[in-house]
CSV table of C-alpha atoms in Angstrom, one decimal:
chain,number,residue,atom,x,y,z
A,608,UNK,CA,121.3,101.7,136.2
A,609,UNK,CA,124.6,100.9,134.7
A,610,UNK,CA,127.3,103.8,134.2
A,611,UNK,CA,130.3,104.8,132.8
A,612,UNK,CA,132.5,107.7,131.6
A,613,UNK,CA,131.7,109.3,128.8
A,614,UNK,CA,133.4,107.7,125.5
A,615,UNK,CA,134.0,109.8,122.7
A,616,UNK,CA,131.7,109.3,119.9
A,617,UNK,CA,134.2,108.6,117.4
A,618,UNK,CA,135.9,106.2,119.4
A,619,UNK,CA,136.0,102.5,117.7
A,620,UNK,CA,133.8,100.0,120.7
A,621,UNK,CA,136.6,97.5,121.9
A,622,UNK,CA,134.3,94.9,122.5
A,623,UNK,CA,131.0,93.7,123.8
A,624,UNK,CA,131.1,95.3,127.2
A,625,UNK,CA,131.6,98.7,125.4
A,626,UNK,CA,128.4,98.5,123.6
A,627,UNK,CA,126.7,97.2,126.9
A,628,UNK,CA,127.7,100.1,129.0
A,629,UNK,CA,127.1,102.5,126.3
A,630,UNK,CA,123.2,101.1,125.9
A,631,UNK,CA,122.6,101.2,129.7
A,632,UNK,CA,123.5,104.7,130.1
A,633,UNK,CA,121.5,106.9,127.5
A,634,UNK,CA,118.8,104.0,126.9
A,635,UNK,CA,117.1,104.4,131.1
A,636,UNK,CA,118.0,107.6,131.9
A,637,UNK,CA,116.0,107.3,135.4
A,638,UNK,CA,114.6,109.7,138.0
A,639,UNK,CA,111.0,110.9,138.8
A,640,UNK,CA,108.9,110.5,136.2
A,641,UNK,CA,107.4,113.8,135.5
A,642,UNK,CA,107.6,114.3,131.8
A,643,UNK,CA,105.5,113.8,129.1
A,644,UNK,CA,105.7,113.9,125.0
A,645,UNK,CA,104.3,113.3,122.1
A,646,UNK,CA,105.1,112.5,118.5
A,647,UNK,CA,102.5,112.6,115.9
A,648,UNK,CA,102.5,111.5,112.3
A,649,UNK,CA,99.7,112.1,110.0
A,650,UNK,CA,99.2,111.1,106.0
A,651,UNK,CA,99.1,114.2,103.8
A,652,UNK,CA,96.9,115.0,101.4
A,653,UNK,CA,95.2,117.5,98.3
A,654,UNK,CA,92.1,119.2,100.2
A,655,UNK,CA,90.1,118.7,97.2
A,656,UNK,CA,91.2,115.2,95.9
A,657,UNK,CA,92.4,113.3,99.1
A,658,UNK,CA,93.7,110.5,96.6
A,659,UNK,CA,96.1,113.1,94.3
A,660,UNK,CA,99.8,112.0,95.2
A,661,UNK,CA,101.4,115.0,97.1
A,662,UNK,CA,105.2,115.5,96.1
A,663,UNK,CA,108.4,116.5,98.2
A,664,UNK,CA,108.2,119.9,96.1
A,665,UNK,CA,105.0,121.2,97.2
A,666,UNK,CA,105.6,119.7,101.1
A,667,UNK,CA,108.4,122.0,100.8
A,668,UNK,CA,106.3,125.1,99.8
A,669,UNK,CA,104.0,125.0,102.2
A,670,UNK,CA,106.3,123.9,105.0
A,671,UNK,CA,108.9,126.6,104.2
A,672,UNK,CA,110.9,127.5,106.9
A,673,UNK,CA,109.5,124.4,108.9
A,674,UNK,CA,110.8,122.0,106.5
A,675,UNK,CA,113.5,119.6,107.6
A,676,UNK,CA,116.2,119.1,105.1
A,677,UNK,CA,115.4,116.1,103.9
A,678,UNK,CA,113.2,117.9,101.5
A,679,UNK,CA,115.0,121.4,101.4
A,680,UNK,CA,118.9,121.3,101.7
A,681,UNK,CA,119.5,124.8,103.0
A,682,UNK,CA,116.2,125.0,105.2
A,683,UNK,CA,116.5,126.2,108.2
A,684,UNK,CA,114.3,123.2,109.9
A,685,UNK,CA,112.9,125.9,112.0
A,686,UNK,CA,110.9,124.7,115.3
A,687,UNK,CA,107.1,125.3,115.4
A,688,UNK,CA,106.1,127.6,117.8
A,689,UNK,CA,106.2,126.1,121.2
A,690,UNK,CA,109.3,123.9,120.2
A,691,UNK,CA,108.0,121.4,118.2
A,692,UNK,CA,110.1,119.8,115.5
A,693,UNK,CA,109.1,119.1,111.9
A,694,UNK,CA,110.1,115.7,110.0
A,695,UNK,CA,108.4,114.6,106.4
A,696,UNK,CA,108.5,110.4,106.3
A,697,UNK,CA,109.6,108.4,103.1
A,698,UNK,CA,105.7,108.4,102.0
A,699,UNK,CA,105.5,112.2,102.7
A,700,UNK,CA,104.1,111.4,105.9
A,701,UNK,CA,104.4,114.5,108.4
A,702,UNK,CA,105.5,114.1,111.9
A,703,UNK,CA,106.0,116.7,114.1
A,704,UNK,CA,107.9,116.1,118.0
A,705,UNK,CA,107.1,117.2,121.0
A,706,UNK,CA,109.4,119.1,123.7
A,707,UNK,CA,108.3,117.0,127.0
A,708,UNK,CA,106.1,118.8,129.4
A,709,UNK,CA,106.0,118.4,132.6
A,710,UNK,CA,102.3,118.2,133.0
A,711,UNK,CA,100.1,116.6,130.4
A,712,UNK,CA,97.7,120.3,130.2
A,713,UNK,CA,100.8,121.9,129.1
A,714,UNK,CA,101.6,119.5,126.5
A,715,UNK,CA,98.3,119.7,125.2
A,716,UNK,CA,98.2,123.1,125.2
A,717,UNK,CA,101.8,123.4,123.3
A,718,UNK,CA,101.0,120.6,121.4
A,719,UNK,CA,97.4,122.2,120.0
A,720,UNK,CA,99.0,125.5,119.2
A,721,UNK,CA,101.8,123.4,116.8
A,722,UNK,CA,99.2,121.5,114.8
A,723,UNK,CA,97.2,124.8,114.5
A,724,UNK,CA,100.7,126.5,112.6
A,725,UNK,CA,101.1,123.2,110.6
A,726,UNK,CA,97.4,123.1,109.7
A,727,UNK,CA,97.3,126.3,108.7
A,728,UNK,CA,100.4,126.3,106.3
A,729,UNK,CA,99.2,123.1,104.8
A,730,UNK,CA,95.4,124.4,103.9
A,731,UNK,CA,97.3,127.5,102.7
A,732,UNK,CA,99.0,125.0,99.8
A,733,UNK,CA,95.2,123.3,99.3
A,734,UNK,CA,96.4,120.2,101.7
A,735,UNK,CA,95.0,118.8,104.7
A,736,UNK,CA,96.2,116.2,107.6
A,737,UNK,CA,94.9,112.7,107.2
A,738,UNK,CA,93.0,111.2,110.5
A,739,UNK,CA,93.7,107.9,110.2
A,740,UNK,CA,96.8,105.6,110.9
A,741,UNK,CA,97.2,104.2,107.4
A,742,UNK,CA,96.6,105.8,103.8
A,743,UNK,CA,92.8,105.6,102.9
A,744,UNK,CA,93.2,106.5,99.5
A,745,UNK,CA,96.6,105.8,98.0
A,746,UNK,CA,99.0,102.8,97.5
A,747,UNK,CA,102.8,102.9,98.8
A,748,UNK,CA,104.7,105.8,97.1
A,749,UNK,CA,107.8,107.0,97.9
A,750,UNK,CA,108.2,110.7,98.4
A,751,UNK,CA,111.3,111.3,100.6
A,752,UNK,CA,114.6,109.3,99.2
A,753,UNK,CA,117.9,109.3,101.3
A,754,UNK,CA,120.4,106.6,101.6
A,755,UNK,CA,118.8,105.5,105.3
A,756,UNK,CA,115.7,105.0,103.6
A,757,UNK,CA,117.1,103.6,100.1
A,758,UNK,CA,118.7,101.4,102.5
A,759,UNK,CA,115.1,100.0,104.5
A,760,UNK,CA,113.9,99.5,101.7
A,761,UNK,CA,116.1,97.2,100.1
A,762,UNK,CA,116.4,95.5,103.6
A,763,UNK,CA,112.5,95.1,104.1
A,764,UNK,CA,112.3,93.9,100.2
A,765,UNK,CA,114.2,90.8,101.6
A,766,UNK,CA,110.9,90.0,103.2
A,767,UNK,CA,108.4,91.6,101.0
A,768,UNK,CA,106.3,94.2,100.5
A,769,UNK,CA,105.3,95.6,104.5
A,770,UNK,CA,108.1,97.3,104.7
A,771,UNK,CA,107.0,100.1,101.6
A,772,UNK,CA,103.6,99.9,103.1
A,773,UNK,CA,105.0,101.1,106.5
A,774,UNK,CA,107.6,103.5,105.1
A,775,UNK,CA,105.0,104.9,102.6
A,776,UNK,CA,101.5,104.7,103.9
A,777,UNK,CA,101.1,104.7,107.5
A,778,UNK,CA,101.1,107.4,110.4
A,779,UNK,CA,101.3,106.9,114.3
A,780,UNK,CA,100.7,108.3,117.5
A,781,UNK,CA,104.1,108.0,119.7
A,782,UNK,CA,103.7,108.5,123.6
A,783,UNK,CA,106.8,109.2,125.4
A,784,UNK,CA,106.8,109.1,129.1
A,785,UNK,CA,109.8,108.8,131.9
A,786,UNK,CA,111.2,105.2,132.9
A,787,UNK,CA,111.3,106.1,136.3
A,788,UNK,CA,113.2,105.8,139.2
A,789,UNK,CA,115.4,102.7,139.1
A,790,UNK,CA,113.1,100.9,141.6
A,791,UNK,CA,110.3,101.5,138.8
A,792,UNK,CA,111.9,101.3,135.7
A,793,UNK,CA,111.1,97.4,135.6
A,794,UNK,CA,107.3,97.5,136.4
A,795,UNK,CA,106.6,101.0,133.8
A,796,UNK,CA,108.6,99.1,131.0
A,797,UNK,CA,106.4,95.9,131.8
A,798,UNK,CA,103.3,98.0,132.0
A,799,UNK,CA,104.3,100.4,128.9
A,800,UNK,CA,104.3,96.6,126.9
A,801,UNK,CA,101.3,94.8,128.9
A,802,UNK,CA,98.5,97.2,128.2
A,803,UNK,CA,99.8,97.6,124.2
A,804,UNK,CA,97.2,95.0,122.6
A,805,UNK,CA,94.2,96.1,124.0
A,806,UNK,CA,95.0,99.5,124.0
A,807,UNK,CA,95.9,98.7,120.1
A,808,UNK,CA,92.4,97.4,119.9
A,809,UNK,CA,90.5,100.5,121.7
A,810,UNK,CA,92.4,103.1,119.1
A,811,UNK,CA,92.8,101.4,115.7
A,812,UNK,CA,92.0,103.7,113.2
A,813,UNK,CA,93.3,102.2,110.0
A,814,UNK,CA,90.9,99.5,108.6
A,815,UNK,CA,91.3,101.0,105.1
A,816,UNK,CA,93.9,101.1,102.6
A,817,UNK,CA,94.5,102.4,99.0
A,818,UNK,CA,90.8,102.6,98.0
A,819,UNK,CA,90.1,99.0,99.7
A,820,UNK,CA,89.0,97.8,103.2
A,821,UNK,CA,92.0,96.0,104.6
A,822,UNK,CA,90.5,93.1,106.6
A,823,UNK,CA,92.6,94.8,109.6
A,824,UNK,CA,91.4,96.9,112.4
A,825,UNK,CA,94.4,98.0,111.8
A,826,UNK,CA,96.7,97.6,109.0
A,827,UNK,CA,99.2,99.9,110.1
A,828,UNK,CA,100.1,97.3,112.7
A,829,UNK,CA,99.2,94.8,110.2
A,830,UNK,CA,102.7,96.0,108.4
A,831,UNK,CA,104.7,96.5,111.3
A,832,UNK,CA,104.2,93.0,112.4
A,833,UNK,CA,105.1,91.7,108.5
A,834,UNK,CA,108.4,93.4,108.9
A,835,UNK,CA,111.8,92.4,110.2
A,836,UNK,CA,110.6,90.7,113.5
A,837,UNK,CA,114.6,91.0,114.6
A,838,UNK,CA,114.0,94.9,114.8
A,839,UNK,CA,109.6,95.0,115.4
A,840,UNK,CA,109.0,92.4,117.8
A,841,UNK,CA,108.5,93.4,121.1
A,842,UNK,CA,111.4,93.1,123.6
A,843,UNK,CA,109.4,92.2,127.3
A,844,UNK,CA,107.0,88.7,126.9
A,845,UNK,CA,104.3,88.1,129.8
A,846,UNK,CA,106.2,84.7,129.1
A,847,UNK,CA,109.4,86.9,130.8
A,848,UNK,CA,107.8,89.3,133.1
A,849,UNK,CA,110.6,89.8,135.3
A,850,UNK,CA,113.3,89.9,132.6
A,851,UNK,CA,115.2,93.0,133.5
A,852,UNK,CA,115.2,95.5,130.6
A,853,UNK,CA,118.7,96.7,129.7
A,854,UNK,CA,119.3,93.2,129.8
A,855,UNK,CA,116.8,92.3,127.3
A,856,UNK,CA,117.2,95.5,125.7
A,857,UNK,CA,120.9,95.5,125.0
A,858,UNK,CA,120.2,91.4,124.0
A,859,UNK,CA,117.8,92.9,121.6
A,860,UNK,CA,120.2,95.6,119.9
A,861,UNK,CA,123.0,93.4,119.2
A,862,UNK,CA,121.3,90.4,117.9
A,863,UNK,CA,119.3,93.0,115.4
A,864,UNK,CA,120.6,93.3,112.2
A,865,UNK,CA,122.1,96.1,110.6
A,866,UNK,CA,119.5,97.9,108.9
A,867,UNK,CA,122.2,101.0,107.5
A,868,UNK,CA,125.6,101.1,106.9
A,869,UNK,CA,126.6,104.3,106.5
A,870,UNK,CA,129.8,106.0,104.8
A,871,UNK,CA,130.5,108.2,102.1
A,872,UNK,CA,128.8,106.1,98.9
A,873,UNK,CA,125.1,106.7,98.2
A,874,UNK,CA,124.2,103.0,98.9
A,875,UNK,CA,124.1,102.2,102.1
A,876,UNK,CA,122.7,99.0,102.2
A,877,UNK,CA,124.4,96.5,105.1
A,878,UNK,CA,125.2,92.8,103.7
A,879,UNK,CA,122.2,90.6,104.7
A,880,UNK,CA,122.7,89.4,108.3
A,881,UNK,CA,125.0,91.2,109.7
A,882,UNK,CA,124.1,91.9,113.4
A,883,UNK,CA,125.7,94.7,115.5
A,884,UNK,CA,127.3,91.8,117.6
A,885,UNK,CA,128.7,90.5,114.7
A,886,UNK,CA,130.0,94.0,113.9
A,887,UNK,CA,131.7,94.1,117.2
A,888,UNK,CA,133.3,90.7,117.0
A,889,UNK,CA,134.9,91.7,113.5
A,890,UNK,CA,132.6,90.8,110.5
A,891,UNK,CA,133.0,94.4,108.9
A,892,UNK,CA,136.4,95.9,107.6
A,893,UNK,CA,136.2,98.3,110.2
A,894,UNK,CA,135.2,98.3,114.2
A,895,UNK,CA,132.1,100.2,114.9
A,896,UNK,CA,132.0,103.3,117.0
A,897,UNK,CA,129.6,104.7,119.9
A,898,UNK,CA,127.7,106.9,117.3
A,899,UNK,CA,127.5,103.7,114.3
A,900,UNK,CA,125.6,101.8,117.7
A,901,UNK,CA,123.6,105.2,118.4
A,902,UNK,CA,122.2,104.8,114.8
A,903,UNK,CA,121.8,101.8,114.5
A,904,UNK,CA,119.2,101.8,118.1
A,905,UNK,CA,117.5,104.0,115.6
A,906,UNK,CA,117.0,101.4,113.3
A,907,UNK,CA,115.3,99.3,115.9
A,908,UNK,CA,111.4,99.8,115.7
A,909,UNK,CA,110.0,97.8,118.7
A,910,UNK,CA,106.9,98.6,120.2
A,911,UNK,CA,108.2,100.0,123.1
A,912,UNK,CA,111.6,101.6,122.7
A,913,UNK,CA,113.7,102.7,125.4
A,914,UNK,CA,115.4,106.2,124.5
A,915,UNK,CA,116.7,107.4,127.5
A,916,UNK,CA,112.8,107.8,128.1
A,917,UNK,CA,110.2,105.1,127.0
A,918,UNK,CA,108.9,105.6,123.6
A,919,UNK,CA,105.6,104.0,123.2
A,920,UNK,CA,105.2,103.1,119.4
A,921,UNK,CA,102.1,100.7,118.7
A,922,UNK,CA,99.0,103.5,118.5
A,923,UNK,CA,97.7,104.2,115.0
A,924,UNK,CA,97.1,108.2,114.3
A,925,UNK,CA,93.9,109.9,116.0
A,926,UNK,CA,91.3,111.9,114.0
A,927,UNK,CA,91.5,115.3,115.0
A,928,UNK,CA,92.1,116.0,118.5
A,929,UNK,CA,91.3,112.3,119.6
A,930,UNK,CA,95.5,112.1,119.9
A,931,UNK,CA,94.4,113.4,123.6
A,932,UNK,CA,92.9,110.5,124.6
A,933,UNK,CA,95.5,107.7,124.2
A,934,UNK,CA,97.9,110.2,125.5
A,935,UNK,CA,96.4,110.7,129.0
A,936,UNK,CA,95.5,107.0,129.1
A,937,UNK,CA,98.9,106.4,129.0
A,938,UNK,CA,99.6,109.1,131.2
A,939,UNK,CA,97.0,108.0,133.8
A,940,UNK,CA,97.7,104.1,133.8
A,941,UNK,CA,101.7,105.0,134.4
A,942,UNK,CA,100.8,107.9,137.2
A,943,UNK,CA,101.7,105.7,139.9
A,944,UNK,CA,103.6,103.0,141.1
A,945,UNK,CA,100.0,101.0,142.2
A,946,UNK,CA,98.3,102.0,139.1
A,947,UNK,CA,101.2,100.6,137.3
A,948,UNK,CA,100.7,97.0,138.8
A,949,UNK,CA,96.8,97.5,138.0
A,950,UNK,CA,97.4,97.6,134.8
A,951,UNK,CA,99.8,95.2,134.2
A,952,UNK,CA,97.6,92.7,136.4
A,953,UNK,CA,94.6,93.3,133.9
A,954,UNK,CA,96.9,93.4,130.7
A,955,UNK,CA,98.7,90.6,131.5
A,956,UNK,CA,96.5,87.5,129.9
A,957,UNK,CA,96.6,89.3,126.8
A,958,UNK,CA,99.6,90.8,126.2
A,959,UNK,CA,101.2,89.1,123.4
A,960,UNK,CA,97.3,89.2,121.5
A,961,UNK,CA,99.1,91.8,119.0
A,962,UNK,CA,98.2,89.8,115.7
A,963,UNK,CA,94.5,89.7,117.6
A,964,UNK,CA,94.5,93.4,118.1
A,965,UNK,CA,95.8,94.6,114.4
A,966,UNK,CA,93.8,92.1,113.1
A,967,UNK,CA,90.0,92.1,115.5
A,968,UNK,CA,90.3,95.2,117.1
A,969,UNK,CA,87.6,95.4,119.7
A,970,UNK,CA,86.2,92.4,117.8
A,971,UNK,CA,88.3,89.8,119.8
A,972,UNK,CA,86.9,89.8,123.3
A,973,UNK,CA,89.5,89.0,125.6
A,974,UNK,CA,90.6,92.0,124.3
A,975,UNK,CA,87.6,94.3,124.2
A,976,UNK,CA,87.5,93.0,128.2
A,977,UNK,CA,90.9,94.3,129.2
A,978,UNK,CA,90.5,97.6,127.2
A,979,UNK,CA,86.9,98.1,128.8
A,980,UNK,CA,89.0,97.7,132.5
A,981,UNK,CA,91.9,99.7,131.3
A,982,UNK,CA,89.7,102.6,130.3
A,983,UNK,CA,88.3,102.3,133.7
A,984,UNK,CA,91.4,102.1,135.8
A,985,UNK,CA,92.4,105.3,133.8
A,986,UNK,CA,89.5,107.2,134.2
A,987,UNK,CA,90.3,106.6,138.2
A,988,UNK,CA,93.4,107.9,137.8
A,989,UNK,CA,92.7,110.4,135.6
A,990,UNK,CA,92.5,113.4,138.7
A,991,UNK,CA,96.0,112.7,138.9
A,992,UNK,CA,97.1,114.7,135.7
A,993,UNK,CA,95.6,117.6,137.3
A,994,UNK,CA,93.9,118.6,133.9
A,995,UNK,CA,92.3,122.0,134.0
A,996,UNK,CA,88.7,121.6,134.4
A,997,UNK,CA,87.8,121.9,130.8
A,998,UNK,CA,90.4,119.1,129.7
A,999,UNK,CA,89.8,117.0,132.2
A,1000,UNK,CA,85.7,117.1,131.5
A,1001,UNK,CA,86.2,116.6,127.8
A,1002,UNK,CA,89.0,113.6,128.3
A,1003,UNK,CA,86.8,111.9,130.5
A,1004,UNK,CA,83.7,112.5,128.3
A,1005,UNK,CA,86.3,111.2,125.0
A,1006,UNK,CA,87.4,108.0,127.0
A,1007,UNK,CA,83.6,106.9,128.4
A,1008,UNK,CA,82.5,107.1,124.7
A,1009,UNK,CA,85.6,104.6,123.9
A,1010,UNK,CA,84.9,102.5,126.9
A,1011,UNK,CA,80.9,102.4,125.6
A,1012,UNK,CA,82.8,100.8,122.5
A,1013,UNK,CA,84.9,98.4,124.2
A,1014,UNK,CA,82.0,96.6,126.3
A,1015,UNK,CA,80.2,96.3,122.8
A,1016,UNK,CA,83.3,94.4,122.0
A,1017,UNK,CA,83.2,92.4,125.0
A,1018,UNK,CA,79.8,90.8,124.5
């Protein structure tokens, strides 16, 4: 991995190789890849009438201390608590982040206890978390308004109307696991991308939207994929497998367009265009800094997104405690450096089917085939977590009644 001093935040990026260095050093942070974390978004809702619109006012009631400012000035933003963070989404989505754990029990454990608080001081204000990864009930609505998201929205208006269905209606399940050592970072990024689609396909939970069936198994990835390719698609191809990743990473983040502009007006809309490179290279009045290119990686929404750690972004949200059993697929399937090539040998053939996984789910059978062998290859690794008993005996339970869905598929 690339290093380099530390450069002062406010300090204008002289030139291209600035903003490479910079990207190489906090984006593959490596070493042994112990840690794992989760961040979980859910749709909100009235307990008693799951289509009512929820406003910012009553999120902030029942969130008190918890809420982030975004919907409370002065608030606190207090951690959950076992360390979780609380975030409310343009659509009055609620997300709450993970500390990493070392061991995937723990973080289930930590992890249970903090959606336990949150549910509680939701059905407290007569509301309830949604359970699937895209509104059921309600059209796009914007709840949350800042100048970042004043600013995506006019962006994604450019290309139509995805972009207020993904800021508005839909909720995902983020896994966040270690690159690795440097000699692994290359084969876990591959392997984080490769088994996406048909793990996509074994999870989708958002087939209905606003009253309506959707046509998608899901439509949450229906929207992402509608968006801003320059900033959604994914940045490894099996077309590239070897591609080295800060390479095609940094490639990735200064071709994007700027997304936010920020200073000290309330619109911070970017001209149309505008890439960081361009940025760099002189197209805006002033040069950008080390923290203008930290937010703008922000911006980015790839499937995968490298964040020091690897962020894995394409699951829709779980009913209930189902969030477990991506997780510690994920977990399993990247335990190892020979389950790693496992699974990117099996993923392979279909790893750029993401229209075909948003769109069939388990109904497109090359898929429904790799998921039915990736749920397989995990449950093999599964001893590896070291799970307690109990865990381990209802995870394996969880995934064999998914993989009893996936050869249905594969007929």
């Amino acid at each position: 991995m690339v290093t380099s001093p530390e450069l002062d935040r406010t300090t204008p990026l002289r030139g291209v190789d600035d903003a490479v260095r910079h990207i190489a050093r906090i984006c593959f942070k490596t070493g042994p890849p112990t840690r794992t974390g989760v961040e979980l978004e859910w749709t909100v809702h009235d307990a008693a009438d799951p289509a009512r619109p929820v406003d910012r006012e009553r999120l902030r009631a029942a969130l008190g201390p918890h809420s982030p400012t975004t919907i409370h000035d002065s608030s606190p933003a207090a951690p959950l608590r076992h360390g979780s963070t609380v975030t409310v989404e343009p659509g009055g989505q609620l997300e709450i982040s993970t500390a990493p754990r070392t061991s995937v029990a723990a973080l289930v454990d930590a992890t249970n206890a903090d959606i336990a608080q949150v549910t509680d001081l939701l059905r407290a204000a007569g509301l309830a978390l949604g359970r699937t990864g895209i509104d059921p009930w309600r059209p796009p609505r914007p709840v949350v308004d800042t100048p970042r998201y004043h600013a995506m929205r006019c962006v994604f208006d450019r290309r139509g109307p995805a972009g207020r269905t993904m800021m508005y209606s839909t909720a995902g399940l983020q896994v966040c696991l270690d690159a690795g050592e440097p000699d692994q970072v290359a084969a876990r990024w591959a392997a984080a991308h490769a088994v996406g689609p048909p793990l996509l396909a074994a999870f989708a939970t958002a087939d209905r939207h606003a009253g309506r069936r959707t046509g998608w198994a899901s439509a949450r990835m229906a929207a992402w994929l509608a968006i801003d390719p320059a900033r959604t698609r994914p940045v490894w191809s099996p077309q590239q497998p070897d591609a080295d990743p800060v390479a095609a990473w940094t490639a990735y983040a200064l071709a994007a367009p700027l997304l936010c502009l920020r200073d000290d007006a309330a619109d911070w809309t970017p001209p149309p265009g505008v890439t960081f490179g361009d940025w760099i290279t002189g197209a805006l009045p002033r040069p950008p800094t080390t923290d203008d290119l930290d937010y703008h990686l922000s911006t980015l929404f790839p499937v995968v997104r490298p964040r020091g750690y690897l962020e894995i972004r394409y699951l829709d949200a779980q009913p209930g405690p189902d969030w477990r059993q991506p997780t510690a697929v994920l977990a399993a399937l990247l335990a190892d450096p020979a389950t790693v090539r496992q699974a990117v040998a099996t993923a392979t053939p279909v790893a750029d089917r993401w229209h075909e996984a948003a769109r069939h789910g388990l109904g497109d059978p090359p898929l429904a085939r790799a998921a039915a062998d990736l749920l397989d290859l995990a449950l093999a690794a599964l001893p590896r977590l070291d799970l307690p008993d109990d865990l381990h005996d209802e995870t394996t339970r969880g995934l064999r009644r998914r993989l009893a869905a996936t050869e249905r598929g594969s007929r």
